Tab-separated table of C-alpha atoms in Angstrom:
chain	number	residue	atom	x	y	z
M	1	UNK	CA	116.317	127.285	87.115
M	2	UNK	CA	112.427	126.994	86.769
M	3	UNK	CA	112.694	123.029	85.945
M	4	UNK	CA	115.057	122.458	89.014
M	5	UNK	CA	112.470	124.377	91.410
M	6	UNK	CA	109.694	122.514	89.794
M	7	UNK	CA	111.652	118.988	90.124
M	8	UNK	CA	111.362	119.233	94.094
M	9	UNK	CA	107.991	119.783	93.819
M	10	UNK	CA	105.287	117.148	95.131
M	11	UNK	CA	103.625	114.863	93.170
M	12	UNK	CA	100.065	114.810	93.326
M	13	UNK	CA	99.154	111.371	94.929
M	14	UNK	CA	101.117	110.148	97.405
M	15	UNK	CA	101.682	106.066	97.755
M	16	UNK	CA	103.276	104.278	100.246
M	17	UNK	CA	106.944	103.857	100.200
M	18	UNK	CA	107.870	100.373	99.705
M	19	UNK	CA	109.049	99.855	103.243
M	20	UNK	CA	106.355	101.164	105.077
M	21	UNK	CA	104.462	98.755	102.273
M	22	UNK	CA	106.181	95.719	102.987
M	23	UNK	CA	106.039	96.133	106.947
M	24	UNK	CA	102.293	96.715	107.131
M	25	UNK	CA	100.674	95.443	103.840
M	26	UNK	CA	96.610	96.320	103.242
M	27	UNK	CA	94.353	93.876	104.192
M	28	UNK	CA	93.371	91.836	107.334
M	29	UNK	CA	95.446	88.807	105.540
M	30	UNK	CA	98.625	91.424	105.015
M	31	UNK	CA	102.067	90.142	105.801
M	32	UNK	CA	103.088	92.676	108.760
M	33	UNK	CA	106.860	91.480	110.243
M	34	UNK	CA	108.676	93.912	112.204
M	35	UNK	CA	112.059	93.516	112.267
M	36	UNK	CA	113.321	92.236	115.636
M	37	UNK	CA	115.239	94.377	118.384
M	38	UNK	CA	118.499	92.996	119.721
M	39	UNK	CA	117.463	94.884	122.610
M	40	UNK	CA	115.658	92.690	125.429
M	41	UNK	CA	114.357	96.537	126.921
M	42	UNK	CA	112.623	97.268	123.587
M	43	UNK	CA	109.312	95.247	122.895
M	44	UNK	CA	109.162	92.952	119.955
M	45	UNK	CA	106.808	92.791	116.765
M	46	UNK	CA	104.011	90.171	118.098
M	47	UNK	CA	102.975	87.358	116.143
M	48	UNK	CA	101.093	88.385	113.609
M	49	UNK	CA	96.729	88.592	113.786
M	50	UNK	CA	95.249	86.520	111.029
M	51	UNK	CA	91.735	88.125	112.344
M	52	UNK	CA	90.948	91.058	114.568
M	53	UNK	CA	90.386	90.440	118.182
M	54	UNK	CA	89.121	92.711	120.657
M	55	UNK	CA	92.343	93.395	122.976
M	56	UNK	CA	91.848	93.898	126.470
M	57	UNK	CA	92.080	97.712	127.783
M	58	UNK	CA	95.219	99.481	128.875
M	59	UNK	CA	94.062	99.660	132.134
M	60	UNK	CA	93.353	95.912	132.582
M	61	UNK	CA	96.795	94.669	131.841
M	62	UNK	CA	99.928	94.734	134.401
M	63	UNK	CA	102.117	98.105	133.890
M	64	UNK	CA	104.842	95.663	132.485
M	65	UNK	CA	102.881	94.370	129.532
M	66	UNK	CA	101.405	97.747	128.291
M	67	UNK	CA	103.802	98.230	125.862
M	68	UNK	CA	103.783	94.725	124.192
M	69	UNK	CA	99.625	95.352	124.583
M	70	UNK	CA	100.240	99.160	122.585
M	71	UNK	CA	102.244	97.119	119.767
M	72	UNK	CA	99.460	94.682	118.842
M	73	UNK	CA	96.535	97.510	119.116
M	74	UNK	CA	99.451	99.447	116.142
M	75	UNK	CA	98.631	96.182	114.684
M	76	UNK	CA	94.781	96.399	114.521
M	77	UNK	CA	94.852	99.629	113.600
M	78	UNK	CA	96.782	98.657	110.151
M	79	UNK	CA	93.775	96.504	108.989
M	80	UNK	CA	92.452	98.377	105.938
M	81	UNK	CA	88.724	98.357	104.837
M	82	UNK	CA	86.225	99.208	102.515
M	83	UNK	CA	84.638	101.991	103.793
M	84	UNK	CA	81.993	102.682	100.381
M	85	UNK	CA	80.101	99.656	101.792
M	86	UNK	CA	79.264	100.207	105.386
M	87	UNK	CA	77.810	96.856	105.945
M	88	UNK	CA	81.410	95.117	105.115
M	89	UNK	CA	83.456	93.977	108.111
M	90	UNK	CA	81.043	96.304	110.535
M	91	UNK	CA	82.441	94.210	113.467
M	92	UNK	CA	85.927	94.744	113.109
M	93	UNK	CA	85.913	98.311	112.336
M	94	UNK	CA	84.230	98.684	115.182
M	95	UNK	CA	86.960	97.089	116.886
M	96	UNK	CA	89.386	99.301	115.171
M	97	UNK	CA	87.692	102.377	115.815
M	98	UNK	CA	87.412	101.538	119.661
M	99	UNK	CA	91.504	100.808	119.632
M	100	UNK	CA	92.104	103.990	118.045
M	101	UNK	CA	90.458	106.181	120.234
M	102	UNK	CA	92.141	104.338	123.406
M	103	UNK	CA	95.378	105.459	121.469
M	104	UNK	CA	94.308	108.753	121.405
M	105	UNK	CA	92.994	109.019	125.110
M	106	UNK	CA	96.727	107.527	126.286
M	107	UNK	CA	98.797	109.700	124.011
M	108	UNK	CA	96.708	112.753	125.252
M	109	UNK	CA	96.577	111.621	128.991
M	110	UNK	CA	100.370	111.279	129.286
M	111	UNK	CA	99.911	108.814	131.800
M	112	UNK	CA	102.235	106.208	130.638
M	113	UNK	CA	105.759	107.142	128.729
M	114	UNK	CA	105.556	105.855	125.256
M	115	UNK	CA	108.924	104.369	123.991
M	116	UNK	CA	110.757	105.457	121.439
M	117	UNK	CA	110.117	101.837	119.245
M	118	UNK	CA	106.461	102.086	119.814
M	119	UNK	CA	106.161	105.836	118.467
M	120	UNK	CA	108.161	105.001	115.371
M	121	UNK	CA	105.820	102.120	114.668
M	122	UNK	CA	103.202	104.756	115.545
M	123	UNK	CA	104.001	107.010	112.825
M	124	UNK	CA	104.016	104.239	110.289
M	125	UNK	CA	100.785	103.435	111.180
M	126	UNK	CA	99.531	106.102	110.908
M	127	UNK	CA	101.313	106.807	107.536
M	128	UNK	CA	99.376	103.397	106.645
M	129	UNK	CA	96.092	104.975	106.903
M	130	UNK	CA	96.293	107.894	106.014
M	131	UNK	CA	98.768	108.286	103.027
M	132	UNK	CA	96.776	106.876	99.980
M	133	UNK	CA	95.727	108.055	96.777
M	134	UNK	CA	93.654	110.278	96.416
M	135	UNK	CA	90.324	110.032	94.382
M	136	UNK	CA	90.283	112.105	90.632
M	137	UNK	CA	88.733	115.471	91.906
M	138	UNK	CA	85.150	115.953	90.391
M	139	UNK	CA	86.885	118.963	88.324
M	140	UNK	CA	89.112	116.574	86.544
M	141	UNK	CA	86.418	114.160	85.306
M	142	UNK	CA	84.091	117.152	83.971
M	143	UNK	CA	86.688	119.664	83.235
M	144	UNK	CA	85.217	122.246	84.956
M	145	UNK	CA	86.284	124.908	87.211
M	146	UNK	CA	86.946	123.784	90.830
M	147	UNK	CA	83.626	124.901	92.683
M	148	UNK	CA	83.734	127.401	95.774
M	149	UNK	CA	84.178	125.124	98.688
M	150	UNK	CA	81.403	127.786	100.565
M	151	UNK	CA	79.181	126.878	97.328
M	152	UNK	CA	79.799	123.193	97.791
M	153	UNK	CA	79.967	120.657	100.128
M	154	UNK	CA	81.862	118.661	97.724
M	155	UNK	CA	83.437	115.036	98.116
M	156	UNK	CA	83.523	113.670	101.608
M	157	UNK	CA	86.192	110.760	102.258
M	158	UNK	CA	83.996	107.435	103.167
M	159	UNK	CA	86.522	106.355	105.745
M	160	UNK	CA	86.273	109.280	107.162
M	161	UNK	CA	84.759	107.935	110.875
M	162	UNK	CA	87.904	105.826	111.049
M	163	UNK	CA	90.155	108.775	109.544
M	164	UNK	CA	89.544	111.428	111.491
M	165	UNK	CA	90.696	109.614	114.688
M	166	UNK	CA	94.102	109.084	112.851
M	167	UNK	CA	94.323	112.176	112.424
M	168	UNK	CA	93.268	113.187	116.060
M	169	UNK	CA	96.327	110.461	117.399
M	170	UNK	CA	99.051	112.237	115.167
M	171	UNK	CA	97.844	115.622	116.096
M	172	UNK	CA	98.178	114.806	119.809
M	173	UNK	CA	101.535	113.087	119.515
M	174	UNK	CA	102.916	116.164	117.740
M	175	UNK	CA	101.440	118.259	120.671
M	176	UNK	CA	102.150	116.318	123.667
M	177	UNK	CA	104.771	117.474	126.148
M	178	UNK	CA	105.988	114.324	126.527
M	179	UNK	CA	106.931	114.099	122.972
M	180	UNK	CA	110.507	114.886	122.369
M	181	UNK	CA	111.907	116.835	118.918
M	182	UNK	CA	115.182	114.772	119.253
M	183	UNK	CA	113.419	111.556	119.229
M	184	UNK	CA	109.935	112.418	117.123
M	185	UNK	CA	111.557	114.045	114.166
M	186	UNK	CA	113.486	111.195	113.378
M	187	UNK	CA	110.019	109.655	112.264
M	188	UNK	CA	108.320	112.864	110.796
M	189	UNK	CA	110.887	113.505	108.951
M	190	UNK	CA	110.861	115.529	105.407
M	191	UNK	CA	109.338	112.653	103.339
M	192	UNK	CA	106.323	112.402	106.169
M	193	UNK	CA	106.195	116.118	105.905
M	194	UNK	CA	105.870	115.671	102.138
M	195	UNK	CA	103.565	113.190	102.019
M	196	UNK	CA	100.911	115.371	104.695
M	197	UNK	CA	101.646	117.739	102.333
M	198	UNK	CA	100.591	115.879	99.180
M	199	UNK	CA	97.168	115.025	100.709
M	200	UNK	CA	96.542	119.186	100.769
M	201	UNK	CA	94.752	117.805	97.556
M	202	UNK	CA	92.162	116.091	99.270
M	203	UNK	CA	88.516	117.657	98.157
M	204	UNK	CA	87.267	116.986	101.792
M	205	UNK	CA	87.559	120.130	103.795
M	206	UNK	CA	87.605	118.196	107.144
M	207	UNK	CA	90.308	116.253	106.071
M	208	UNK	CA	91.974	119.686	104.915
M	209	UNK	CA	91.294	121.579	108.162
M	210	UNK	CA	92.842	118.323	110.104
M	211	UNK	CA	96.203	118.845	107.829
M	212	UNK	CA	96.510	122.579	108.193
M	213	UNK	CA	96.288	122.522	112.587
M	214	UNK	CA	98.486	119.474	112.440
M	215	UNK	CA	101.153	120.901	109.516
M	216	UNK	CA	100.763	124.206	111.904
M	217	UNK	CA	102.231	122.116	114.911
M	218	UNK	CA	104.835	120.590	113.286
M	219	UNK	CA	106.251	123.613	111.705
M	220	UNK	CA	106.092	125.597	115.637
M	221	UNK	CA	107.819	122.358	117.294
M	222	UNK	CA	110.157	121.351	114.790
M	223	UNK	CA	112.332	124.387	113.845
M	224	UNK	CA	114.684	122.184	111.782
M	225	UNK	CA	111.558	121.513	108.994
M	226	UNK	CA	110.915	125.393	109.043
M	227	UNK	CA	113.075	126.144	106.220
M	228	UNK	CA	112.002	122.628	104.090
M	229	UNK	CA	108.450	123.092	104.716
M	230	UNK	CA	108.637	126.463	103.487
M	231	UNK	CA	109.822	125.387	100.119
M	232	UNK	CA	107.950	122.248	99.901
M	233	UNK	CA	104.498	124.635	100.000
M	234	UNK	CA	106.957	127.195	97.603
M	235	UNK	CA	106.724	124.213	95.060
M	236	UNK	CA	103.156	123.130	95.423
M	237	UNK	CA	102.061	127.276	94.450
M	238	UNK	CA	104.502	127.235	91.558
M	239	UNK	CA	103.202	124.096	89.953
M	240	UNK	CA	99.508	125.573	90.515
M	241	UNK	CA	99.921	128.908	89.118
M	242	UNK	CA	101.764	127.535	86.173
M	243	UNK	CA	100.808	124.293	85.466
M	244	UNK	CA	98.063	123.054	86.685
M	245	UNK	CA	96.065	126.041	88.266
M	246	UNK	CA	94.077	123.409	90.169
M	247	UNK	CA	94.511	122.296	93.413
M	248	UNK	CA	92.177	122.112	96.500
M	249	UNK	CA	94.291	123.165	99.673
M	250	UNK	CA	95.380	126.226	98.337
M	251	UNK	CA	93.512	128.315	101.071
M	252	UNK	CA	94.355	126.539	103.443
M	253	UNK	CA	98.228	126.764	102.685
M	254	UNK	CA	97.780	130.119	102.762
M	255	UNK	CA	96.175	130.278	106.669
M	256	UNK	CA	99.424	128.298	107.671
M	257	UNK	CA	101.703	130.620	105.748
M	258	UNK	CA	99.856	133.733	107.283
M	259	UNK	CA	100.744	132.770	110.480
M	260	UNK	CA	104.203	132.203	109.460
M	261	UNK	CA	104.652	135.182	108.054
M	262	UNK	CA	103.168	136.932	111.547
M	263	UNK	CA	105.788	135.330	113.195
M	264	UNK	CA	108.981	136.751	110.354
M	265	UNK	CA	112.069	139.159	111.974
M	266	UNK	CA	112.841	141.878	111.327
M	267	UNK	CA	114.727	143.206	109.421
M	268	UNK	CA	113.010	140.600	106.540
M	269	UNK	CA	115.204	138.358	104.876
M	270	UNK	CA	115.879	138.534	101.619
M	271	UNK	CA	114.368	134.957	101.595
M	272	UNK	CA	110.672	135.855	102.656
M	273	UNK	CA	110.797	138.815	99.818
M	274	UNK	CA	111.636	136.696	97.049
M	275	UNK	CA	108.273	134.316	98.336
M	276	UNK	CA	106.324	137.275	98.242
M	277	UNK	CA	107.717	138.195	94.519
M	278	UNK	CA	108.169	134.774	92.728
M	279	UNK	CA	105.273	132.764	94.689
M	280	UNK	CA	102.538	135.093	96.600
M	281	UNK	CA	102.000	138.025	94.038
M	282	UNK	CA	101.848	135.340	90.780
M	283	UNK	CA	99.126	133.857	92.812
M	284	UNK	CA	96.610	136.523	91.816
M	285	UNK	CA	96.556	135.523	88.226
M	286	UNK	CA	94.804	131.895	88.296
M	287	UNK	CA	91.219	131.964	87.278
M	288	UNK	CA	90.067	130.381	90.462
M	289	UNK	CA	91.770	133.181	92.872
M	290	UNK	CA	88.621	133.735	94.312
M	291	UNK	CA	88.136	130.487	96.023
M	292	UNK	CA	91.756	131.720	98.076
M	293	UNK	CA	91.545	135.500	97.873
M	294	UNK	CA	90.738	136.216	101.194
M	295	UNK	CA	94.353	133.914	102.843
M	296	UNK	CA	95.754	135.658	99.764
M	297	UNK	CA	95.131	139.191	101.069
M	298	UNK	CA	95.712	138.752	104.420
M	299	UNK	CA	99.073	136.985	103.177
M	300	UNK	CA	100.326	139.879	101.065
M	301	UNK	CA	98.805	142.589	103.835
M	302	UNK	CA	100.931	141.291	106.493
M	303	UNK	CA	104.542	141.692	104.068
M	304	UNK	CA	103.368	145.282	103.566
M	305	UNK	CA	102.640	145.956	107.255
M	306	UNK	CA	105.901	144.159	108.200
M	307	UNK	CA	107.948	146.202	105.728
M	308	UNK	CA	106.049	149.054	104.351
M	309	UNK	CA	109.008	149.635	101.178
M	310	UNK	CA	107.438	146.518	99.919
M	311	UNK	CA	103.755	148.429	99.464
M	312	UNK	CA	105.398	149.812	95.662
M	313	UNK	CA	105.858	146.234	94.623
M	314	UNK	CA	102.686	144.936	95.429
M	315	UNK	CA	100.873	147.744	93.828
M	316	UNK	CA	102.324	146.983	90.593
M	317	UNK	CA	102.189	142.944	90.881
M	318	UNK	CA	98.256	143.378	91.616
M	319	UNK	CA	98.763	145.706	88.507
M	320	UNK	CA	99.847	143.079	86.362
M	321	UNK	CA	98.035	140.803	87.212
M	322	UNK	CA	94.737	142.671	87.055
M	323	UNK	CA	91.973	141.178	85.157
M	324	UNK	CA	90.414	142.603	82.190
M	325	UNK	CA	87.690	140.761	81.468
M	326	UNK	CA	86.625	139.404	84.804
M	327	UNK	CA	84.484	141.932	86.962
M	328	UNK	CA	84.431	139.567	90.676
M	329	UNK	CA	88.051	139.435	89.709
M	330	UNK	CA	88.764	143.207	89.564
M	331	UNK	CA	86.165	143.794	92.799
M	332	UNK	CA	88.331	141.930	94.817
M	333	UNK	CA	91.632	143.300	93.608
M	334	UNK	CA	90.198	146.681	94.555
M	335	UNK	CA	89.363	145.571	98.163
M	336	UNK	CA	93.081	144.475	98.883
M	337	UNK	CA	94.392	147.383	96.640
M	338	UNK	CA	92.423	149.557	99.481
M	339	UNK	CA	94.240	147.667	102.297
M	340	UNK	CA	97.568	148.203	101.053
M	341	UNK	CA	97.490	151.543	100.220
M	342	UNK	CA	96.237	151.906	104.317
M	343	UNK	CA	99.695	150.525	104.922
M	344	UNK	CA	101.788	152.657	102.254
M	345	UNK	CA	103.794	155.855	102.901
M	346	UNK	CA	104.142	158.924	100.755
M	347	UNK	CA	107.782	157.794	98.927
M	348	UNK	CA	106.346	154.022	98.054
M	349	UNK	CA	102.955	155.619	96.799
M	350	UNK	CA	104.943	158.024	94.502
M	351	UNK	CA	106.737	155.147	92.580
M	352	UNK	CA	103.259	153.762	91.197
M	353	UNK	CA	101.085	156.793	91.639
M	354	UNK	CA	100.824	157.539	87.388
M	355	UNK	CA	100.198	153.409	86.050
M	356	UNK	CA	98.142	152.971	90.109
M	357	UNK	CA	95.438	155.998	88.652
M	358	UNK	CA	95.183	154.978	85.141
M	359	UNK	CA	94.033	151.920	86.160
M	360	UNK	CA	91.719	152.934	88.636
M	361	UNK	CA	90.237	155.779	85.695
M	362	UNK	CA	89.697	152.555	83.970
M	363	UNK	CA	87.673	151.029	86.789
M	364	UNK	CA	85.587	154.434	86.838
M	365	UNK	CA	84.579	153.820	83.954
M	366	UNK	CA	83.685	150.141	83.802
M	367	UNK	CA	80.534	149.041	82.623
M	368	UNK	CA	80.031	146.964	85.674
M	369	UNK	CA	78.172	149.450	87.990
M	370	UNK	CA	79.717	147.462	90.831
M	371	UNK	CA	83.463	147.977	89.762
M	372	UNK	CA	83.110	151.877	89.247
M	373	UNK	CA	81.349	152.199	92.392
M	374	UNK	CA	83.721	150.436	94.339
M	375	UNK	CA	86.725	152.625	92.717
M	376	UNK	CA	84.902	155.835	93.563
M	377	UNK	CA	84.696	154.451	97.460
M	378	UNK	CA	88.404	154.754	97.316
M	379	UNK	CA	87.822	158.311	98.033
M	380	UNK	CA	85.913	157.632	101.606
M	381	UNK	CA	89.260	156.480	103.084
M	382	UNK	CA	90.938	159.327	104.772
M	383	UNK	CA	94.502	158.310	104.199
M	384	UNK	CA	94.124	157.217	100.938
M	385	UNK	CA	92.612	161.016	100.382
M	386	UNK	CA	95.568	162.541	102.137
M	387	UNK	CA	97.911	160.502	99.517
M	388	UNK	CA	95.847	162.005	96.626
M	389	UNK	CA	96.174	165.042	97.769
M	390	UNK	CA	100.064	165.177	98.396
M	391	UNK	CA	99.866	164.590	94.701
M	392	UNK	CA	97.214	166.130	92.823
M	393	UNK	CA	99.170	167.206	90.078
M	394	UNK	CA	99.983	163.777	89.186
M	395	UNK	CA	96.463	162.620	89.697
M	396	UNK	CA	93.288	164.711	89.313
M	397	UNK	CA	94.420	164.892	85.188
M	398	UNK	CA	93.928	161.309	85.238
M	399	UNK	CA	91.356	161.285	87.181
M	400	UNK	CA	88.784	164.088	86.000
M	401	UNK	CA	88.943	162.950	82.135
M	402	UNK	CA	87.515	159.753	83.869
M	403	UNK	CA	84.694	161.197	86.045
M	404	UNK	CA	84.062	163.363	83.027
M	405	UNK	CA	83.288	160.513	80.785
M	406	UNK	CA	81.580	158.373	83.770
M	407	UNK	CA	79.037	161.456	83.926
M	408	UNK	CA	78.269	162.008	80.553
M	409	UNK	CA	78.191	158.391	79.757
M	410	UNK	CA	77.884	155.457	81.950
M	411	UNK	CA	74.226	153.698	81.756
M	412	UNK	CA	74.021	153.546	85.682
């Protein structure tokens, strides 16, 4: 079953499918063709541009030719360049970058209604430039750890100044008004949506933060990817947490998903728990949790507030998956530990009270100052006390042999 889940996962660099290949190519010299409409109402592919020419504005052209004009600035903006050597064609990516933006400023004015033919060769521009591979990550040349993205600035994506406008033009397609589900989601269709989600692995944040608002969109306006999109990210945690435990959009998966799961029914379906079990909860075991703790939380806090029964299962999947060794680790478990048990009622608390207390002796009686501290603070939360004291008999044993030995003991 595992090996079938893992099989629709995503591969890690995404390439161009040979279509979108063959009708846009990668260079200025590239062999673009678009196939020709039978349809005299739908504008044709233009000739092709050996060079890039300046194109006159929207604005200065007659009504009737703006959509022929829109095709050959698509064109333009399918020139590729080298973007590690900013002397290199500086002319004509300054001609590119000027085109794009007048995209973006007519897709986000509305002022003139973009046919269906011209969005579809939209989106595959778009796809064009921004669906590449993606560089090793510095992690995987040095084997290290992936750094804290707070820590580190990390790699920034040279084409960048050219990429974030693509980005910028998709996200205001996918908001527009004028842009129709029926129509639009014939070109983002699951393999687009597979392909944003592949470049999740990017190690530039801005790039990152682009992808999550813009996968965000597409999952509100497009109810019919809801359920796909959901499974797509499914796959992406499953191959992290047992695989690869590396991956850089992890966080940021999680901020889309904790929006999502604001949004769930009630009562749950039997869908959503199984995430929480088999995807959500197994994420506190890789090393690098911390970089993604804080989505993770808030994740895992909104199941429990949705459906408080589910507070006993999370209490014993942070249980299991509670670290031993590493101190930051256990700190952080104990914050979220604290937030749950705000959310859990007498019955749910009952079914982990005796393995919950033993573990939290334990933590009394670490020798990181820090981790007994921050079990003892437990105590300052006033329905967490009223718990404790519903069951005393089940817990001040446990707990006193602790506090005894933490006394008599513990260096700090």
């Amino acid at each position: 079953m595992f090996k079938k889940i893992i099989k629709g996962g995503q591969r890690k660099h995404s390439k161009l499918d040979s279509t979108d290949a063959s009708l846009y190519g990668s260079g200025p010299n590239s062999n673009a063709v678009a196939a020709l409409s039978r349809n005299s109402d739908v504008p044709m592919a233009p000739p092709l541009m050996a060079t890039m020419e300046p194109l006159p504005l929207f604005r200065d052209v007659p009504v009737s030719d703006r959509q022929n004009l829109f095709m050959r600035k698509l064109q333009i903006c399918c020139f590729q360049f080298d973007f590690c050597d900013t002397l290199k064609s500086a002319r004509e990516k300054e001609i590119k970058r000027q085109t794009l933006l007048e995209l973006v400023n007519l897709i986000q004015s509305g002022s003139s209604k973009i046919m269906e033919r011209c969005q579809e060769e939209m989106i595959k521009m778009i796809g064009v430039n921004i669906f590449r591979c993606l560089p090793p990550a510095s992690h995987e040349n040095t084997g290290q750890v992936a750094m804290d993205p707070e820590e580190d600035e990390g790699y920034l994506e040279p084409s960048w100044p050219h990429l974030h406008i693509v980005y910028e033009l998709l996200l205001r397609y996918v908001v527009s008004s004028d842009t129709g589900t029926k129509v639009a989601k014939r070109f983002i269709d699951h393999s687009f949506v597979l392909k944003l989600l592949d470049l999740f692995d990017s190690e530039d944040h801005r790039e990152r933060e682009f992808l999550k608002t813009i996968l965000h969109r597409i999952y509100g306006k497009f109810m019919v990817h809801r359920p796909f999109i959901r499974k797509a990210i499914n796959n992406i945690f499953f191959r992290f947490i047992y695989e690869t435990e590396r991956h850089s959009g992890i966080g940021e998966l999680l901020e889309i998903l904790g929006s999502i799961i604001n949004g769930f029914a009630l009562p749950m379906k039997e869908e959503h728990k199984l995430f929480l079990v088999r995807a959500l909860i197994p994420l506190h075991k890789p090393k690098p949790v911390g970089v993604y703790h804080q989505q993770l939380s808030y994740c895992i806090i909104q199941f429990v507030e949705k459906d408080y029964k589910l507070a006993d299962t999370v209490i014993k999947g942070l249980l299991k998956y509670w670290s031993l060794t590493n101190c930051q680790k256990e700190l952080l478990f104990l914050g979220e530990l604290e937030e749950v048990l705000e959310a859990t009622q007498s019955a749910e608390f009952q079914r982990c009270v005796v393995p919950l207390f033993r573990q939290i002796a334990r933590c009394l009686n670490s020798p990181h100052f820090q981790v007994a501290e921050r079990a003892l603070f437990l105590w300052n939360n006033e329905h967490i006390l009223s718990l404790i004291a519903q069951n005393q008999l089940a817990i001040l044993p446990i707990i006193f042999n602790a506090l005894e030995k933490n006394i008599q003991s513990h260096w700090n």
